[in-house]
Tab-separated table of C-alpha atoms in Angstrom:
chain	number	residue	atom	x	y	z
A	75	MET	CA	0.000	0.000	0.000
A	76	SER	CA	1.381	3.427	-0.972
A	77	LEU	CA	2.023	6.147	1.583
A	78	PHE	CA	-0.840	8.369	0.442
A	79	ARG	CA	-3.254	5.456	0.331
A	80	SER	CA	-2.274	4.639	3.880
A	81	ILE	CA	-2.982	8.264	4.835
A	82	TRP	CA	-6.495	8.474	3.399
A	83	VAL	CA	-7.421	5.039	4.728
A	84	PHE	CA	-6.175	6.149	8.152
A	85	CYS	CA	-8.192	9.374	7.886
A	86	LEU	CA	-11.320	7.421	6.939
A	87	ILE	CA	-10.933	5.082	9.898
A	88	GLY	CA	-10.012	7.983	12.193
A	89	THR	CA	-13.169	9.877	11.232
A	90	VAL	CA	-15.353	6.888	12.075
A	91	VAL	CA	-13.548	6.412	15.396
A	92	ALA	CA	-13.872	10.131	16.250
A	93	VAL	CA	-17.628	9.917	15.743
A	94	LEU	CA	-18.033	6.675	17.676
A	95	VAL	CA	-16.098	7.793	20.758
A	96	THR	CA	-18.464	10.738	21.236
A	97	ALA	CA	-21.346	8.258	21.458
A	98	ILE	CA	-19.873	6.547	24.527
A	99	PRO	CA	-22.085	7.276	27.554
A	100	ILE	CA	-20.601	9.856	29.947
A	101	LEU	CA	-17.113	9.639	28.389
A	102	GLY	CA	-18.564	10.995	25.149
A	103	ILE	CA	-19.327	14.255	26.937
A	104	LEU	CA	-15.666	14.606	27.906
A	105	PHE	CA	-14.531	13.801	24.372
A	106	ALA	CA	-16.906	16.452	23.020
A	107	ILE	CA	-15.543	19.045	25.456
A	108	MET	CA	-12.020	18.147	24.345
A	109	GLY	CA	-12.957	19.009	20.763
A	110	VAL	CA	-12.976	15.502	19.310
A	111	PRO	CA	-15.849	16.356	16.876
A	112	TYR	CA	-13.547	18.933	15.253
A	113	LEU	CA	-11.211	16.115	14.257
A	114	SER	CA	-13.731	15.085	11.608
A	115	ILE	CA	-13.125	18.395	9.806
A	116	ILE	CA	-9.365	17.841	9.661
A	117	LEU	CA	-9.483	14.129	8.898
A	118	THR	CA	-12.130	14.427	6.166
A	119	ASN	CA	-10.283	17.089	4.198
A	120	ALA	CA	-6.883	15.488	4.739
A	121	GLY	CA	-8.295	12.168	3.596
A	122	PHE	CA	-9.663	13.552	0.325
A	123	VAL	CA	-6.410	15.417	-0.387
A	124	ALA	CA	-4.414	12.245	0.202
A	125	MET	CA	-6.844	10.309	-2.007
A	126	ALA	CA	-6.342	12.827	-4.839
A	127	VAL	CA	-2.567	12.581	-4.553
A	128	ASP	CA	-2.824	8.795	-4.433
A	129	ALA	CA	-4.953	8.830	-7.602
A	130	MET	CA	-2.398	10.948	-9.480
A	131	THR	CA	0.661	8.994	-8.317
A	132	SER	CA	-0.877	5.561	-8.872
A	133	ARG	CA	-2.692	6.635	-12.057
A	134	GLN	CA	-5.983	5.252	-10.799
A	135	GLN	CA	-8.286	7.880	-12.215
A	136	LEU	CA	-11.401	6.572	-10.491
A	137	LEU	CA	-9.864	7.486	-7.139
A	138	LEU	CA	-9.813	11.118	-8.298
A	139	LEU	CA	-13.603	11.253	-8.570
A	140	PRO	CA	-14.473	11.404	-4.814
A	141	PRO	CA	-12.090	14.338	-4.098
A	142	LEU	CA	-13.377	16.211	-7.157
A	143	LEU	CA	-16.975	15.713	-6.040
A	144	TRP	CA	-16.121	16.686	-2.469
A	145	PHE	CA	-14.145	19.859	-3.101
A	146	GLY	CA	-15.753	20.822	-6.406
A	147	GLY	CA	-19.298	20.231	-5.239
A	148	TYR	CA	-18.669	22.076	-1.994
A	149	THR	CA	-17.121	25.050	-3.803
A	150	LEU	CA	-20.250	25.313	-5.960
A	151	VAL	CA	-22.520	25.219	-2.910
A	152	ALA	CA	-20.323	27.737	-1.064
A	153	SER	CA	-20.502	30.078	-4.082
A	154	ILE	CA	-24.308	29.977	-3.948
A	155	SER	CA	-24.146	30.628	-0.197
A	156	HIS	CA	-21.916	33.693	-0.680
A	157	ALA	CA	-24.193	35.004	-3.442
A	158	GLU	CA	-27.263	34.689	-1.205
A	159	VAL	CA	-25.518	36.525	1.625
A	160	ALA	CA	-24.423	39.315	-0.732
A	161	ALA	CA	-27.998	39.687	-2.006
A	162	LEU	CA	-29.412	39.883	1.524
A	163	ARG	CA	-26.861	42.491	2.580
A	164	HIS	CA	-27.445	44.570	-0.567
A	165	ALA	CA	-31.222	44.521	-0.105
A	166	ALA	CA	-30.818	45.630	3.517
A	167	ALA	CA	-28.391	48.405	2.541
A	168	VAL	CA	-30.873	49.723	-0.038
A	169	GLN	CA	-33.734	49.636	2.462
A	170	ASN	CA	-31.656	51.359	5.144
A	171	ALA	CA	-30.453	54.163	2.843
A	172	HIS	CA	-32.804	56.808	4.227
A	173	GLU	CA	-32.377	60.264	5.608
A	174	PRO	CA	-31.975	60.371	9.397
A	175	VAL	CA	-35.176	60.515	11.404
A	176	ARG	CA	-36.322	63.970	12.502
A	177	TRP	CA	-36.240	63.778	16.270
A	178	ASN	CA	-35.509	66.107	19.139
A	179	HIS	CA	-34.484	63.813	21.958
A	180	ALA	CA	-34.515	66.702	24.425
A	181	THR	CA	-38.284	67.142	24.118
A	182	GLN	CA	-39.590	63.906	22.580
A	183	PRO	CA	-39.348	60.690	24.661
A	184	LEU	CA	-38.227	57.374	23.216
A	185	LEU	CA	-40.432	54.272	23.526
A	186	ILE	CA	-39.206	50.785	22.570
A	187	THR	CA	-41.827	48.152	21.809
A	188	LYS	CA	-41.479	44.500	20.845
A	189	VAL	CA	-43.986	42.867	18.541
A	190	ASP	CA	-42.863	39.386	19.539
A	191	THR	CA	-40.916	38.642	22.711
A	192	SER	CA	-40.371	34.972	21.816
A	193	SER	CA	-37.341	35.849	19.648
A	194	GLU	CA	-35.402	37.777	22.285
A	195	ASN	CA	-32.687	35.138	22.363
A	196	LEU	CA	-32.028	35.663	18.657
A	197	ALA	CA	-31.743	39.428	18.396
A	198	SER	CA	-33.577	42.421	19.899
A	199	ASP	CA	-30.478	43.870	21.521
A	200	ILE	CA	-32.216	47.224	22.031
A	201	THR	CA	-33.019	48.189	25.618
A	202	PRO	CA	-33.832	51.557	27.189
A	203	GLU	CA	-30.832	51.111	29.481
A	204	ASP	CA	-28.529	51.145	26.436
A	205	PHE	CA	-29.925	54.467	25.241
A	206	VAL	CA	-29.574	56.046	28.671
A	207	LYS	CA	-26.138	54.703	29.624
A	208	THR	CA	-24.441	54.555	26.233
A	209	TYR	CA	-26.181	57.014	23.923
A	210	GLY	CA	-26.731	60.004	26.171
A	211	LEU	CA	-30.516	60.028	26.682
A	212	ASP	CA	-31.831	61.139	30.058
A	213	GLU	CA	-34.716	58.665	29.914
A	214	ALA	CA	-36.269	55.982	27.719
A	215	TYR	CA	-39.258	53.634	27.913
A	216	GLN	CA	-39.955	50.039	26.933
A	217	GLY	CA	-43.420	48.493	26.702
A	218	ALA	CA	-45.503	45.914	24.894
A	219	PHE	CA	-47.016	48.540	22.601
A	220	ALA	CA	-47.645	52.268	22.412
A	221	ASP	CA	-50.036	53.876	24.926
A	222	ALA	CA	-49.578	50.965	27.343
A	223	PRO	CA	-47.821	50.908	30.728
A	224	ALA	CA	-44.085	50.632	30.170
A	225	THR	CA	-40.818	50.363	32.039
A	226	ARG	CA	-39.180	53.721	32.485
A	227	VAL	CA	-35.381	53.965	32.709
A	228	TRP	CA	-33.805	57.271	33.602
A	229	LEU	CA	-30.558	58.759	34.861
A	230	ASP	CA	-30.831	60.836	37.998
A	231	HIS	CA	-27.986	63.196	38.834
A	232	GLN	CA	-28.419	62.453	42.512
A	233	PRO	CA	-26.691	59.690	44.487
A	234	CYS	CA	-28.376	56.314	44.851
A	235	PRO	CA	-29.891	55.486	48.241
A	236	LYS	CA	-27.093	52.962	48.709
A	237	ARG	CA	-24.063	51.906	46.702
A	238	GLY	CA	-24.788	49.118	44.251
A	239	ALA	CA	-28.340	48.055	43.455
A	240	GLY	CA	-31.579	47.909	45.393
A	241	MET	CA	-35.210	48.946	45.718
A	242	ALA	CA	-36.693	52.256	46.764
A	243	GLY	CA	-40.464	52.231	46.873
A	244	SER	CA	-41.786	50.888	43.566
A	245	ALA	CA	-38.580	51.609	41.657
A	246	GLN	CA	-35.255	49.834	41.347
A	247	TYR	CA	-31.935	51.594	41.248
A	248	HIS	CA	-28.450	50.695	40.140
A	249	GLY	CA	-25.279	52.655	40.551
A	250	ILE	CA	-23.070	53.460	37.571
A	251	ASN	CA	-19.845	51.493	37.754
A	252	ARG	CA	-16.794	50.796	35.656
A	253	GLY	CA	-13.824	48.433	35.776
A	254	GLY	CA	-13.699	45.386	37.998
A	255	TYR	CA	-12.136	43.143	35.356
A	256	THR	CA	-8.568	42.970	36.699
A	257	ARG	CA	-6.647	43.964	39.800
A	258	LYS	CA	-5.188	46.913	37.900
A	259	SER	CA	-8.716	48.032	37.029
A	260	PRO	CA	-10.805	47.665	40.196
A	261	MET	CA	-14.527	48.367	40.164
A	262	GLU	CA	-15.347	52.006	40.762
A	263	TRP	CA	-18.688	53.705	41.346
A	264	ALA	CA	-19.693	57.160	40.154
A	265	ASP	CA	-20.682	59.556	42.910
A	266	GLY	CA	-23.780	61.710	42.566
A	267	VAL	CA	-25.522	59.765	39.804
A	268	CYS	CA	-27.976	56.852	39.788
A	269	LEU	CA	-29.751	54.744	37.164
A	270	TRP	CA	-33.429	54.075	37.965
A	271	PHE	CA	-35.965	51.529	36.675
A	272	GLN	CA	-39.700	51.790	37.253
A	273	GLY	CA	-42.460	49.568	35.894
A	274	LYS	CA	-46.018	50.493	34.944
A	275	ALA	CA	-44.992	53.975	33.880
A	276	ILE	CA	-47.033	55.824	31.263
A	277	PRO	CA	-44.894	57.346	28.498
A	278	PRO	CA	-45.606	61.004	27.760
A	279	PRO	CA	-47.657	61.662	24.618
A	280	GLY	CA	-45.902	62.142	21.302
A	281	ALA	CA	-43.190	59.554	21.923
A	282	LEU	CA	-40.926	58.354	19.151
A	283	VAL	CA	-41.708	54.640	18.878
A	284	VAL	CA	-39.045	52.055	18.011
A	285	ALA	CA	-40.937	48.812	17.292
A	286	LEU	CA	-38.953	45.590	17.019
A	287	ALA	CA	-40.524	42.905	14.831
A	288	SER	CA	-39.920	39.187	15.211
A	289	ALA	CA	-36.426	38.019	14.388
A	290	HIS	CA	-36.204	35.569	11.492
A	291	GLU	CA	-33.544	32.862	11.680
A	292	PHE	CA	-32.042	31.654	8.412
A	293	SER	CA	-31.391	28.032	7.576
A	294	GLY	CA	-29.991	26.156	4.616
A	295	LEU	CA	-27.053	27.839	2.874
A	296	VAL	CA	-27.119	30.977	5.028
A	297	SER	CA	-26.585	31.250	8.771
A	298	GLY	CA	-27.816	34.187	10.813
A	299	ILE	CA	-30.863	36.325	11.493
A	300	GLU	CA	-32.707	39.341	10.176
A	301	GLN	CA	-35.022	41.670	12.036
A	302	ASP	CA	-37.048	44.700	11.015
A	303	VAL	CA	-37.248	47.711	13.307
A	304	THR	CA	-39.851	50.383	12.553
A	305	ILE	CA	-39.317	53.950	13.766
A	306	SER	CA	-42.394	56.161	13.841
A	307	GLY	CA	-43.310	59.517	15.267
A	308	PRO	CA	-46.410	61.701	15.359
A	309	ASP	CA	-45.128	64.119	12.712
A	310	GLN	CA	-43.442	61.830	10.171
A	311	PRO	CA	-44.032	58.614	8.229
A	312	ALA	CA	-42.853	55.286	9.589
A	313	TYR	CA	-39.326	54.299	8.657
A	314	THR	CA	-38.220	50.653	8.794
A	315	VAL	CA	-34.611	49.542	9.033
A	316	ARG	CA	-33.604	45.939	8.456
A	317	ALA	CA	-30.877	44.404	10.588
A	318	VAL	CA	-29.292	41.567	8.614
A	319	GLN	CA	-26.631	39.575	10.434
A	320	VAL	CA	-25.731	36.692	8.169
A	321	ALA	CA	-22.734	34.586	7.238
A	322	PRO	CA	-22.043	32.212	4.332
A	323	LEU	CA	-20.355	28.854	4.255
A	324	PRO	CA	-16.554	29.109	4.417
A	325	TRP	CA	-14.626	28.275	1.267
A	326	VAL	CA	-12.985	25.276	2.949
A	327	PRO	CA	-15.340	22.348	3.740
A	328	MET	CA	-15.845	22.103	7.491
A	329	LEU	CA	-17.988	19.033	8.058
A	330	MET	CA	-18.361	18.368	11.759
A	331	MET	CA	-19.583	14.942	12.785
A	332	GLY	CA	-20.258	13.632	16.251
A	333	CYS	CA	-22.790	12.346	18.719
A	334	GLN	CA	-24.423	14.198	21.558
A	335	TYR	CA	-25.252	12.062	24.558
A	336	ARG	CA	-28.580	13.197	26.007
A	337	GLY	CA	-28.744	11.018	29.072
A	338	GLY	CA	-26.614	12.865	31.607
A	339	LEU	CA	-25.641	10.117	34.036
A	340	ASP	CA	-28.392	7.813	32.804
A	341	ILE	CA	-26.687	5.440	30.384
A	342	ASN	CA	-30.033	4.166	29.109
A	343	MET	CA	-30.788	7.399	27.255
A	344	ASP	CA	-30.244	7.747	23.520
A	345	THR	CA	-27.509	9.587	21.674
A	346	ASP	CA	-28.156	12.095	18.915
A	347	CYS	CA	-25.601	11.733	16.124
A	348	HIS	CA	-25.322	14.447	13.499
A	349	ALA	CA	-23.214	15.723	10.635
A	350	GLU	CA	-23.340	19.382	9.642
A	351	PHE	CA	-21.239	21.966	7.888
A	352	VAL	CA	-19.874	24.728	10.095
A	353	PHE	CA	-20.589	28.325	9.052
A	354	THR	CA	-18.477	31.379	9.646
A	355	SER	CA	-19.608	33.494	12.587
A	356	TRP	CA	-22.163	36.251	12.081
A	357	ARG	CA	-22.317	37.487	15.693
A	358	ASP	CA	-19.167	39.627	15.501
A	359	GLN	CA	-20.308	41.761	12.566
A	360	VAL	CA	-20.124	45.516	13.084
A	361	GLY	CA	-22.765	48.006	11.981
A	362	THR	CA	-25.548	45.498	11.298
A	363	THR	CA	-27.236	45.033	14.683
A	364	PRO	CA	-30.636	46.597	15.396
A	365	ILE	CA	-29.292	49.098	17.905
A	366	GLU	CA	-26.500	50.228	15.576
A	367	LEU	CA	-28.935	50.853	12.732
A	368	VAL	CA	-31.491	52.591	14.947
A	369	THR	CA	-28.963	54.886	16.593
A	370	LYS	CA	-27.552	55.747	13.180
A	371	ALA	CA	-31.038	56.674	11.982
A	372	LEU	CA	-31.558	58.756	15.121
A	373	LYS	CA	-28.116	60.396	14.822
A	374	LEU	CA	-27.010	59.145	18.211
A	375	ASN	CA	-23.356	58.367	18.867
A	376	ALA	CA	-22.092	55.837	21.370
A	377	LEU	CA	-20.345	57.348	24.372
A	378	THR	CA	-17.864	55.870	26.799
A	379	ILE	CA	-18.909	56.006	30.436
A	380	GLU	CA	-16.381	58.823	30.975
A	381	GLN	CA	-17.882	60.807	28.083
A	382	ARG	CA	-21.376	60.127	29.383
A	383	LEU	CA	-20.457	61.389	32.845
A	384	PRO	CA	-17.600	63.860	32.268
A	385	GLY	CA	-17.745	65.406	35.736
A	386	ALA	CA	-18.258	62.233	37.733
A	387	ILE	CA	-16.050	61.391	40.680
A	388	TRP	CA	-15.195	57.695	40.756
A	389	ARG	CA	-14.606	55.901	44.039
């Protein structure tokens, strides 16, 4: 047996073994944590490369067919995936190419509503706390819909009743802090300022409404989500931005195979074996999240905590 034939045969056997060991009760969980399922990506591609080299060196042309189907077929599918992602991003860019919303945040309150709260784990990264702490608003509201009781979040330039977080009457408060990640950057609290939360508040009339629609999760050749956010005010037409956070298949085949043991410590439970292609990440994309698009439309710039509270004394 030639060297390259030995390699692709070894890779084939190794892939099967890597999948089987993850199906072992209890131990399979440890193997999965150790990254054994990722071995299938390396072994599969290495095996097809070795098979192609073996076909060319041994002049067995039939052996060249599986690698050509694997890499050639995947490249075709990946090209379609990239084209679909480009089309989605272009359509969103065209839809979002509007003039900024006319809004005076000093006199017109901001109200965030969510059409569907079941998709919060997918997107909907807009909260009134973000607008108050990061984008310079003095207050913002969040409710189920307009003209309904909402949660009011506001920044009070008075000290909190106590340092940290707590309750005062029907409202909650939380101090403004920074740091706390390392010993060189200990946690510090801002004196003379407090962030407050109060439920069942009624937004003032004439609020600018930011309505988050349900997030749609893509499947098939595209990974990611899209979500429409409609901005409307009493003196202007509604304006909808589309947050598209998507990613295509990578150009290199990344087929992950393994088994997920669902029994915990009960060895009588079944295992769920799967094989799926890994996508590139869409969660680290910049400028495509709902809050980034909304704040751009509202002409709001993100501020550091020091810029937000320039005169604060930190202790």
